[in-house]
């Protein structure tokens, strides 16, 4: 790929606004998610945030997707469709959502235990967050996209977890998914070079059982671990600057 696009100040202004809306959706969902809550209720709360902020959803209608959040529980890794089944104590919940403000996109995900957390899930979520931080730390001008994947995968592999090969992070801007792909594994020094003003969505995906294989359910969306083990997915939309990475999807 040719040089990555450089976002200008007024474009970043809109991307920061979109990112803040995504972070607010996350905050509202974190507060609501407890045993007995349904993921459809979480979707409704996320829709309220979008409406209140005058933002629109980049998930709703995406290849026909029916909701503004993805809610993936336990062995579900990504793209779970909200439903009316109450969350149970000890469930592991991953939420992914995005927003559009003035035509510019934000996209982010987090994973949290519902109610009582067990030690295995806490360790899995911590590794996912560490992998995301390691990937962001590789995002300096002149670095390569492969450096990000290598940094993410080093954390995931050291913790003994698996990660799917066919799903990855991505460039983001006027569309949710832009070039380049940002894989969760890679070779240092390989792939497109980052420059100040590049914006990428990094999204480590971890499979507790240590295998990389996933399956898509008959609903055409939900991706689950093939070994049935629990999964974690975290994501931020991140800007490359000369002063280090800037997370756009935060308050
Ligand atoms: N947000 C996902 C990603 O991180 C894509 C979700 S697609 C949807 O790239 F259709 F489920 F919205
Ligand atoms: Co994404």
PDB file of C-alpha atoms and ligand atoms in Angstrom:
ATOM      1  CA  UNK A   1       0.000   0.000   0.000  1.00  0.00           C
ATOM      2  CA  UNK A   2       1.113   3.548  -0.645  1.00  0.00           C
ATOM      3  CA  UNK A   3       1.635   5.888   2.267  1.00  0.00           C
ATOM      4  CA  UNK A   4      -1.117   5.855   4.883  1.00  0.00           C
ATOM      5  CA  UNK A   5      -3.468   8.851   4.886  1.00  0.00           C
ATOM      6  CA  UNK A   6      -2.539  11.740   7.179  1.00  0.00           C
ATOM      7  CA  UNK A   7      -5.523  13.123   9.056  1.00  0.00           C
ATOM      8  CA  UNK A   8      -5.718  16.898   9.238  1.00  0.00           C
ATOM      9  CA  UNK A   9      -6.613  18.850  12.363  1.00  0.00           C
ATOM     10  CA  UNK A  10     -10.263  19.414  11.520  1.00  0.00           C
ATOM     11  CA  UNK A  11     -10.627  15.749  10.597  1.00  0.00           C
ATOM     12  CA  UNK A  12      -9.059  14.695  13.901  1.00  0.00           C
ATOM     13  CA  UNK A  13     -11.423  17.041  15.689  1.00  0.00           C
ATOM     14  CA  UNK A  14     -14.353  15.021  14.303  1.00  0.00           C
ATOM     15  CA  UNK A  15     -12.621  11.689  14.968  1.00  0.00           C
ATOM     16  CA  UNK A  16     -12.009  12.690  18.605  1.00  0.00           C
ATOM     17  CA  UNK A  17     -15.695  13.606  18.898  1.00  0.00           C
ATOM     18  CA  UNK A  18     -16.731  10.250  17.429  1.00  0.00           C
ATOM     19  CA  UNK A  19     -14.293   8.492  19.753  1.00  0.00           C
ATOM     20  CA  UNK A  20     -15.728  10.237  22.795  1.00  0.00           C
ATOM     21  CA  UNK A  21     -19.224   9.064  21.820  1.00  0.00           C
ATOM     22  CA  UNK A  22     -17.936   5.488  21.596  1.00  0.00           C
ATOM     23  CA  UNK A  23     -16.292   5.827  25.013  1.00  0.00           C
ATOM     24  CA  UNK A  24     -19.542   7.137  26.475  1.00  0.00           C
ATOM     25  CA  UNK A  25     -21.425   4.155  25.011  1.00  0.00           C
ATOM     26  CA  UNK A  26     -18.859   1.896  26.711  1.00  0.00           C
ATOM     27  CA  UNK A  27     -19.238   3.707  30.027  1.00  0.00           C
ATOM     28  CA  UNK A  28     -23.032   3.444  29.998  1.00  0.00           C
ATOM     29  CA  UNK A  29     -22.885  -0.252  29.084  1.00  0.00           C
ATOM     30  CA  UNK A  30     -20.295  -1.020  31.793  1.00  0.00           C
ATOM     31  CA  UNK A  31     -22.623   0.475  34.382  1.00  0.00           C
ATOM     32  CA  UNK A  32     -25.714  -1.381  33.108  1.00  0.00           C
ATOM     33  CA  UNK A  33     -24.210  -4.829  32.533  1.00  0.00           C
ATOM     34  CA  UNK A  34     -24.998  -7.019  35.514  1.00  0.00           C
ATOM     35  CA  UNK A  35     -26.720 -10.377  36.081  1.00  0.00           C
ATOM     36  CA  UNK A  36     -30.252 -10.125  34.652  1.00  0.00           C
ATOM     37  CA  UNK A  37     -29.521  -7.430  32.076  1.00  0.00           C
ATOM     38  CA  UNK A  38     -30.064  -8.463  28.450  1.00  0.00           C
ATOM     39  CA  UNK A  39     -27.729  -7.471  25.649  1.00  0.00           C
ATOM     40  CA  UNK A  40     -30.724  -5.965  23.813  1.00  0.00           C
ATOM     41  CA  UNK A  41     -31.092  -3.577  26.764  1.00  0.00           C
ATOM     42  CA  UNK A  42     -27.408  -2.673  26.368  1.00  0.00           C
ATOM     43  CA  UNK A  43     -28.014  -2.027  22.664  1.00  0.00           C
ATOM     44  CA  UNK A  44     -30.938   0.263  23.527  1.00  0.00           C
ATOM     45  CA  UNK A  45     -28.782   2.217  25.974  1.00  0.00           C
ATOM     46  CA  UNK A  46     -26.088   2.603  23.318  1.00  0.00           C
ATOM     47  CA  UNK A  47     -28.692   3.914  20.859  1.00  0.00           C
ATOM     48  CA  UNK A  48     -29.705   6.534  23.433  1.00  0.00           C
ATOM     49  CA  UNK A  49     -26.135   7.789  23.712  1.00  0.00           C
ATOM     50  CA  UNK A  50     -25.863   8.067  19.917  1.00  0.00           C
ATOM     51  CA  UNK A  51     -29.135  10.006  19.741  1.00  0.00           C
ATOM     52  CA  UNK A  52     -28.208  12.297  22.631  1.00  0.00           C
ATOM     53  CA  UNK A  53     -24.876  13.155  20.982  1.00  0.00           C
ATOM     54  CA  UNK A  54     -26.280  13.565  17.472  1.00  0.00           C
ATOM     55  CA  UNK A  55     -24.095  10.711  16.242  1.00  0.00           C
ATOM     56  CA  UNK A  56     -25.001   7.765  14.024  1.00  0.00           C
ATOM     57  CA  UNK A  57     -24.023   4.110  14.118  1.00  0.00           C
ATOM     58  CA  UNK A  58     -21.476   2.561  11.784  1.00  0.00           C
ATOM     59  CA  UNK A  59     -22.553  -0.941  12.902  1.00  0.00           C
ATOM     60  CA  UNK A  60     -26.297  -0.725  12.236  1.00  0.00           C
ATOM     61  CA  UNK A  61     -26.924  -1.877   8.660  1.00  0.00           C
ATOM     62  CA  UNK A  62     -23.261  -2.774   8.053  1.00  0.00           C
ATOM     63  CA  UNK A  63     -23.661  -5.693   5.620  1.00  0.00           C
ATOM     64  CA  UNK A  64     -27.152  -5.907   7.130  1.00  0.00           C
ATOM     65  CA  UNK A  65     -26.008  -6.015  10.787  1.00  0.00           C
ATOM     66  CA  UNK A  66     -29.118  -5.446  12.975  1.00  0.00           C
ATOM     67  CA  UNK A  67     -27.764  -3.562  16.041  1.00  0.00           C
ATOM     68  CA  UNK A  68     -25.478  -0.697  17.129  1.00  0.00           C
ATOM     69  CA  UNK A  69     -23.344  -2.947  19.364  1.00  0.00           C
ATOM     70  CA  UNK A  70     -21.847  -6.395  19.107  1.00  0.00           C
ATOM     71  CA  UNK A  71     -22.275  -8.297  22.402  1.00  0.00           C
ATOM     72  CA  UNK A  72     -20.242 -11.501  22.575  1.00  0.00           C
ATOM     73  CA  UNK A  73     -20.606 -13.719  25.655  1.00  0.00           C
ATOM     74  CA  UNK A  74     -18.213 -16.408  26.982  1.00  0.00           C
ATOM     75  CA  UNK A  75     -17.049 -18.566  24.039  1.00  0.00           C
ATOM     76  CA  UNK A  76     -18.246 -15.890  21.597  1.00  0.00           C
ATOM     77  CA  UNK A  77     -15.236 -13.905  20.378  1.00  0.00           C
ATOM     78  CA  UNK A  78     -16.727 -11.176  18.169  1.00  0.00           C
ATOM     79  CA  UNK A  79     -19.889 -10.081  16.320  1.00  0.00           C
ATOM     80  CA  UNK A  80     -22.434 -11.504  18.790  1.00  0.00           C
ATOM     81  CA  UNK A  81     -25.909 -10.106  18.032  1.00  0.00           C
ATOM     82  CA  UNK A  82     -27.780  -8.576  20.996  1.00  0.00           C
ATOM     83  CA  UNK A  83     -30.600 -10.823  22.260  1.00  0.00           C
ATOM     84  CA  UNK A  84     -33.166 -11.106  25.063  1.00  0.00           C
ATOM     85  CA  UNK A  85     -31.295 -13.690  27.167  1.00  0.00           C
ATOM     86  CA  UNK A  86     -30.432 -12.249  30.599  1.00  0.00           C
ATOM     87  CA  UNK A  87     -26.728 -12.131  31.415  1.00  0.00           C
ATOM     88  CA  UNK A  88     -25.737 -14.533  34.197  1.00  0.00           C
ATOM     89  CA  UNK A  89     -23.386 -14.024  37.120  1.00  0.00           C
ATOM     90  CA  UNK A  90     -19.889 -14.946  35.957  1.00  0.00           C
ATOM     91  CA  UNK A  91     -20.502 -14.401  32.239  1.00  0.00           C
ATOM     92  CA  UNK A  92     -17.656 -12.838  30.301  1.00  0.00           C
ATOM     93  CA  UNK A  93     -19.023 -10.039  28.099  1.00  0.00           C
ATOM     94  CA  UNK A  94     -17.304  -8.359  25.145  1.00  0.00           C
ATOM     95  CA  UNK A  95     -18.872  -5.207  23.735  1.00  0.00           C
ATOM     96  CA  UNK A  96     -17.814  -3.666  20.421  1.00  0.00           C
ATOM     97  CA  UNK A  97     -19.415  -0.509  19.050  1.00  0.00           C
ATOM     98  CA  UNK A  98     -18.766   2.560  16.982  1.00  0.00           C
ATOM     99  CA  UNK A  99     -20.061   5.998  16.087  1.00  0.00           C
ATOM    100  CA  UNK A 100     -19.964   8.473  13.212  1.00  0.00           C
ATOM    101  CA  UNK A 101     -19.705  12.246  13.796  1.00  0.00           C
ATOM    102  CA  UNK A 102     -19.583  14.637  10.811  1.00  0.00           C
ATOM    103  CA  UNK A 103     -18.750  11.673   8.575  1.00  0.00           C
ATOM    104  CA  UNK A 104     -15.777  10.483  10.678  1.00  0.00           C
ATOM    105  CA  UNK A 105     -15.688   7.120  12.450  1.00  0.00           C
ATOM    106  CA  UNK A 106     -14.709   5.748  15.855  1.00  0.00           C
ATOM    107  CA  UNK A 107     -14.612   2.054  16.804  1.00  0.00           C
ATOM    108  CA  UNK A 108     -13.696   0.375  20.105  1.00  0.00           C
ATOM    109  CA  UNK A 109     -14.336  -2.725  22.199  1.00  0.00           C
ATOM    110  CA  UNK A 110     -13.875  -3.895  25.785  1.00  0.00           C
ATOM    111  CA  UNK A 111     -14.342  -7.121  27.718  1.00  0.00           C
ATOM    112  CA  UNK A 112     -15.694  -7.329  31.285  1.00  0.00           C
ATOM    113  CA  UNK A 113     -16.862  -9.990  33.709  1.00  0.00           C
ATOM    114  CA  UNK A 114     -20.552  -9.754  34.643  1.00  0.00           C
ATOM    115  CA  UNK A 115     -21.124  -9.889  38.411  1.00  0.00           C
ATOM    116  CA  UNK A 116     -18.596 -12.174  40.077  1.00  0.00           C
ATOM    117  CA  UNK A 117     -15.337 -12.429  38.150  1.00  0.00           C
ATOM    118  CA  UNK A 118     -13.372 -15.677  38.175  1.00  0.00           C
ATOM    119  CA  UNK A 119      -9.581 -15.639  38.243  1.00  0.00           C
ATOM    120  CA  UNK A 120      -9.164 -17.191  34.776  1.00  0.00           C
ATOM    121  CA  UNK A 121     -11.322 -14.515  33.157  1.00  0.00           C
ATOM    122  CA  UNK A 122      -9.544 -11.733  35.039  1.00  0.00           C
ATOM    123  CA  UNK A 123      -6.220 -13.021  33.735  1.00  0.00           C
ATOM    124  CA  UNK A 124      -7.579 -13.290  30.174  1.00  0.00           C
ATOM    125  CA  UNK A 125      -8.983  -9.747  30.180  1.00  0.00           C
ATOM    126  CA  UNK A 126      -5.766  -8.387  31.652  1.00  0.00           C
ATOM    127  CA  UNK A 127      -3.714 -10.070  28.907  1.00  0.00           C
ATOM    128  CA  UNK A 128      -6.025  -8.616  26.248  1.00  0.00           C
ATOM    129  CA  UNK A 129      -5.586  -5.110  27.666  1.00  0.00           C
ATOM    130  CA  UNK A 130      -1.808  -5.605  27.922  1.00  0.00           C
ATOM    131  CA  UNK A 131      -1.727  -6.774  24.294  1.00  0.00           C
ATOM    132  CA  UNK A 132      -3.609  -3.651  23.200  1.00  0.00           C
ATOM    133  CA  UNK A 133      -1.213  -1.441  25.162  1.00  0.00           C
ATOM    134  CA  UNK A 134       1.787  -3.225  23.669  1.00  0.00           C
ATOM    135  CA  UNK A 135       0.381  -2.708  20.167  1.00  0.00           C
ATOM    136  CA  UNK A 136      -0.231   0.985  20.821  1.00  0.00           C
ATOM    137  CA  UNK A 137       3.301   1.376  22.196  1.00  0.00           C
ATOM    138  CA  UNK A 138       4.633   0.273  18.796  1.00  0.00           C
ATOM    139  CA  UNK A 139       2.741   3.103  17.061  1.00  0.00           C
ATOM    140  CA  UNK A 140       5.365   5.739  16.473  1.00  0.00           C
ATOM    141  CA  UNK A 141       6.162   7.569  13.217  1.00  0.00           C
ATOM    142  CA  UNK A 142       8.414   5.406  11.045  1.00  0.00           C
ATOM    143  CA  UNK A 143       7.280   2.148  12.627  1.00  0.00           C
ATOM    144  CA  UNK A 144       5.610  -0.527  10.487  1.00  0.00           C
ATOM    145  CA  UNK A 145       2.201  -2.138  10.793  1.00  0.00           C
ATOM    146  CA  UNK A 146       4.044  -5.433  11.307  1.00  0.00           C
ATOM    147  CA  UNK A 147       5.606  -4.016  14.488  1.00  0.00           C
ATOM    148  CA  UNK A 148       2.116  -3.633  15.959  1.00  0.00           C
ATOM    149  CA  UNK A 149       1.128  -7.229  15.222  1.00  0.00           C
ATOM    150  CA  UNK A 150       4.429  -8.532  16.546  1.00  0.00           C
ATOM    151  CA  UNK A 151       3.963  -6.597  19.801  1.00  0.00           C
ATOM    152  CA  UNK A 152       0.377  -7.781  20.245  1.00  0.00           C
ATOM    153  CA  UNK A 153       1.200 -11.388  19.496  1.00  0.00           C
ATOM    154  CA  UNK A 154       4.190 -11.448  21.841  1.00  0.00           C
ATOM    155  CA  UNK A 155       1.876 -10.680  24.773  1.00  0.00           C
ATOM    156  CA  UNK A 156      -0.830 -13.125  23.672  1.00  0.00           C
ATOM    157  CA  UNK A 157       1.612 -15.977  23.062  1.00  0.00           C
ATOM    158  CA  UNK A 158       3.548 -15.396  26.293  1.00  0.00           C
ATOM    159  CA  UNK A 159       0.281 -15.709  28.224  1.00  0.00           C
ATOM    160  CA  UNK A 160      -0.520 -18.983  26.426  1.00  0.00           C
ATOM    161  CA  UNK A 161      -3.637 -17.768  24.611  1.00  0.00           C
ATOM    162  CA  UNK A 162      -4.753 -18.302  21.026  1.00  0.00           C
ATOM    163  CA  UNK A 163      -5.796 -15.671  18.483  1.00  0.00           C
ATOM    164  CA  UNK A 164      -7.677 -16.075  15.189  1.00  0.00           C
ATOM    165  CA  UNK A 165      -5.740 -15.610  11.949  1.00  0.00           C
ATOM    166  CA  UNK A 166      -8.578 -14.281   9.796  1.00  0.00           C
ATOM    167  CA  UNK A 167      -9.750 -11.260  11.809  1.00  0.00           C
ATOM    168  CA  UNK A 168      -7.746  -8.126  12.379  1.00  0.00           C
ATOM    169  CA  UNK A 169      -7.658  -4.424  13.099  1.00  0.00           C
ATOM    170  CA  UNK A 170      -7.881  -1.815  10.357  1.00  0.00           C
ATOM    171  CA  UNK A 171      -7.402   1.703   9.176  1.00  0.00           C
ATOM    172  CA  UNK A 172     -10.329   3.970  10.048  1.00  0.00           C
ATOM    173  CA  UNK A 173     -11.470   7.392   8.917  1.00  0.00           C
ATOM    174  CA  UNK A 174     -14.327   8.268   6.600  1.00  0.00           C
ATOM    175  CA  UNK A 175     -15.243   4.578   6.720  1.00  0.00           C
ATOM    176  CA  UNK A 176     -15.077   2.162   9.649  1.00  0.00           C
ATOM    177  CA  UNK A 177     -12.872  -0.241   7.735  1.00  0.00           C
ATOM    178  CA  UNK A 178     -10.148   1.306   5.620  1.00  0.00           C
ATOM    179  CA  UNK A 179      -6.737   0.134   4.494  1.00  0.00           C
ATOM    180  CA  UNK A 180      -4.492  -1.161   5.857  1.00  0.00           C
ATOM    181  CA  UNK A 181      -5.350  -4.378   7.666  1.00  0.00           C
ATOM    182  CA  UNK A 182      -3.734  -4.396  11.105  1.00  0.00           C
ATOM    183  CA  UNK A 183      -3.178  -8.079  11.909  1.00  0.00           C
ATOM    184  CA  UNK A 184      -2.785  -9.357  15.463  1.00  0.00           C
ATOM    185  CA  UNK A 185       0.487 -11.011  14.539  1.00  0.00           C
ATOM    186  CA  UNK A 186       3.302  -9.765  12.341  1.00  0.00           C
ATOM    187  CA  UNK A 187       6.963  -9.365  11.550  1.00  0.00           C
ATOM    188  CA  UNK A 188       8.915  -6.369  12.781  1.00  0.00           C
ATOM    189  CA  UNK A 189       9.858  -4.036   9.931  1.00  0.00           C
ATOM    190  CA  UNK A 190       7.184  -5.424   7.599  1.00  0.00           C
ATOM    191  CA  UNK A 191       4.049  -3.769   6.261  1.00  0.00           C
ATOM    192  CA  UNK A 192       3.120  -0.138   5.635  1.00  0.00           C
ATOM    193  CA  UNK A 193       4.946   2.586   7.544  1.00  0.00           C
ATOM    194  CA  UNK A 194       3.147   4.728  10.089  1.00  0.00           C
ATOM    195  CA  UNK A 195       3.383   8.507   9.967  1.00  0.00           C
ATOM    196  CA  UNK A 196       2.197  11.197  12.355  1.00  0.00           C
ATOM    197  CA  UNK A 197      -1.517  11.577  11.580  1.00  0.00           C
ATOM    198  CA  UNK A 198      -2.153   7.888  10.828  1.00  0.00           C
ATOM    199  CA  UNK A 199      -5.235   6.484  12.589  1.00  0.00           C
ATOM    200  CA  UNK A 200      -5.644   2.752  13.117  1.00  0.00           C
ATOM    201  CA  UNK A 201      -8.079   0.558  15.036  1.00  0.00           C
ATOM    202  CA  UNK A 202      -6.127  -2.094  16.966  1.00  0.00           C
ATOM    203  CA  UNK A 203      -8.161  -5.059  18.143  1.00  0.00           C
ATOM    204  CA  UNK A 204      -6.484  -7.968  19.902  1.00  0.00           C
ATOM    205  CA  UNK A 205      -8.680 -11.098  20.102  1.00  0.00           C
ATOM    206  CA  UNK A 206      -7.755 -13.744  22.653  1.00  0.00           C
ATOM    207  CA  UNK A 207      -8.899 -17.354  23.004  1.00  0.00           C
ATOM    208  CA  UNK A 208      -8.356 -18.775  26.478  1.00  0.00           C
ATOM    209  CA  UNK A 209      -7.908 -22.387  25.343  1.00  0.00           C
ATOM    210  CA  UNK A 210      -4.756 -21.500  23.449  1.00  0.00           C
ATOM    211  CA  UNK A 211      -5.977 -22.653  20.024  1.00  0.00           C
ATOM    212  CA  UNK A 212      -6.394 -20.205  17.135  1.00  0.00           C
ATOM    213  CA  UNK A 213      -9.427 -21.807  15.472  1.00  0.00           C
ATOM    214  CA  UNK A 214     -12.822 -20.101  15.348  1.00  0.00           C
ATOM    215  CA  UNK A 215     -16.206 -20.914  13.822  1.00  0.00           C
ATOM    216  CA  UNK A 216     -19.026 -18.720  12.568  1.00  0.00           C
ATOM    217  CA  UNK A 217     -22.503 -19.590  13.850  1.00  0.00           C
ATOM    218  CA  UNK A 218     -25.536 -20.123  11.602  1.00  0.00           C
ATOM    219  CA  UNK A 219     -26.743 -16.580  12.364  1.00  0.00           C
ATOM    220  CA  UNK A 220     -24.088 -15.501   9.866  1.00  0.00           C
ATOM    221  CA  UNK A 221     -22.352 -13.219  12.376  1.00  0.00           C
ATOM    222  CA  UNK A 222     -21.308 -14.683  15.707  1.00  0.00           C
ATOM    223  CA  UNK A 223     -17.719 -15.942  15.772  1.00  0.00           C
ATOM    224  CA  UNK A 224     -16.978 -18.465  18.557  1.00  0.00           C
ATOM    225  CA  UNK A 225     -13.843 -20.289  19.666  1.00  0.00           C
ATOM    226  CA  UNK A 226     -13.708 -23.763  18.101  1.00  0.00           C
ATOM    227  CA  UNK A 227     -12.467 -25.251  21.386  1.00  0.00           C
ATOM    228  CA  UNK A 228     -15.396 -23.749  23.326  1.00  0.00           C
ATOM    229  CA  UNK A 229     -13.124 -21.736  25.600  1.00  0.00           C
ATOM    230  CA  UNK A 230     -13.785 -18.165  26.654  1.00  0.00           C
ATOM    231  CA  UNK A 231     -12.674 -15.197  24.591  1.00  0.00           C
ATOM    232  CA  UNK A 232     -11.719 -11.568  25.063  1.00  0.00           C
ATOM    233  CA  UNK A 233     -11.758  -8.731  22.511  1.00  0.00           C
ATOM    234  CA  UNK A 234     -10.515  -5.207  23.144  1.00  0.00           C
ATOM    235  CA  UNK A 235     -10.093  -2.353  20.693  1.00  0.00           C
ATOM    236  CA  UNK A 236      -9.196   1.313  20.485  1.00  0.00           C
ATOM    237  CA  UNK A 237      -9.047   3.803  17.637  1.00  0.00           C
ATOM    238  CA  UNK A 238      -5.551   5.274  17.958  1.00  0.00           C
ATOM    239  CA  UNK A 239      -3.746   8.264  16.383  1.00  0.00           C
ATOM    240  CA  UNK A 240       0.003   8.264  15.697  1.00  0.00           C
ATOM    241  CA  UNK A 241       1.678  11.488  16.867  1.00  0.00           C
ATOM    242  CA  UNK A 242       5.260  12.641  17.366  1.00  0.00           C
ATOM    243  CA  UNK A 243       4.534  12.591  21.103  1.00  0.00           C
ATOM    244  CA  UNK A 244       3.321   8.992  21.220  1.00  0.00           C
ATOM    245  CA  UNK A 245       0.028   7.264  20.493  1.00  0.00           C
ATOM    246  CA  UNK A 246      -3.226   9.103  21.279  1.00  0.00           C
ATOM    247  CA  UNK A 247      -6.301   7.004  22.073  1.00  0.00           C
ATOM    248  CA  UNK A 248      -9.257   8.655  20.320  1.00  0.00           C
ATOM    249  CA  UNK A 249     -11.918   6.350  21.817  1.00  0.00           C
ATOM    250  CA  UNK A 250     -11.802   7.659  25.365  1.00  0.00           C
ATOM    251  CA  UNK A 251     -13.556  10.350  27.360  1.00  0.00           C
TER     252      UNK A 251
HETATM  253  N1  LIG B   1     -16.351  -3.109  14.859  1.00  0.00           N
HETATM  254  C1  LIG B   1     -16.013  -4.320  14.227  1.00  0.00           C
HETATM  255  C2  LIG B   1     -14.581  -4.088  13.999  1.00  0.00           C
HETATM  256  O1  LIG B   1     -14.008  -3.858  14.986  1.00  0.00           O
HETATM  257  C3  LIG B   1     -16.858  -4.560  13.051  1.00  0.00           C
HETATM  258  C4  LIG B   1     -18.227  -4.850  13.440  1.00  0.00           C
HETATM  259  S1  LIG B   1     -19.095  -5.219  12.065  1.00  0.00           S
HETATM  260  C5  LIG B   1     -20.707  -5.164  12.540  1.00  0.00           C
HETATM  261  O2  LIG B   1     -14.003  -3.950  13.001  1.00  0.00           O
HETATM  262  F1  LIG B   1     -21.373  -5.406  11.472  1.00  0.00           F
HETATM  263  F2  LIG B   1     -20.900  -6.046  13.455  1.00  0.00           F
HETATM  264  F3  LIG B   1     -20.980  -3.998  12.959  1.00  0.00           F
HETATM  265 CO1  LIG B   2     -12.721  -2.498  14.489  1.00  0.00          CO
END
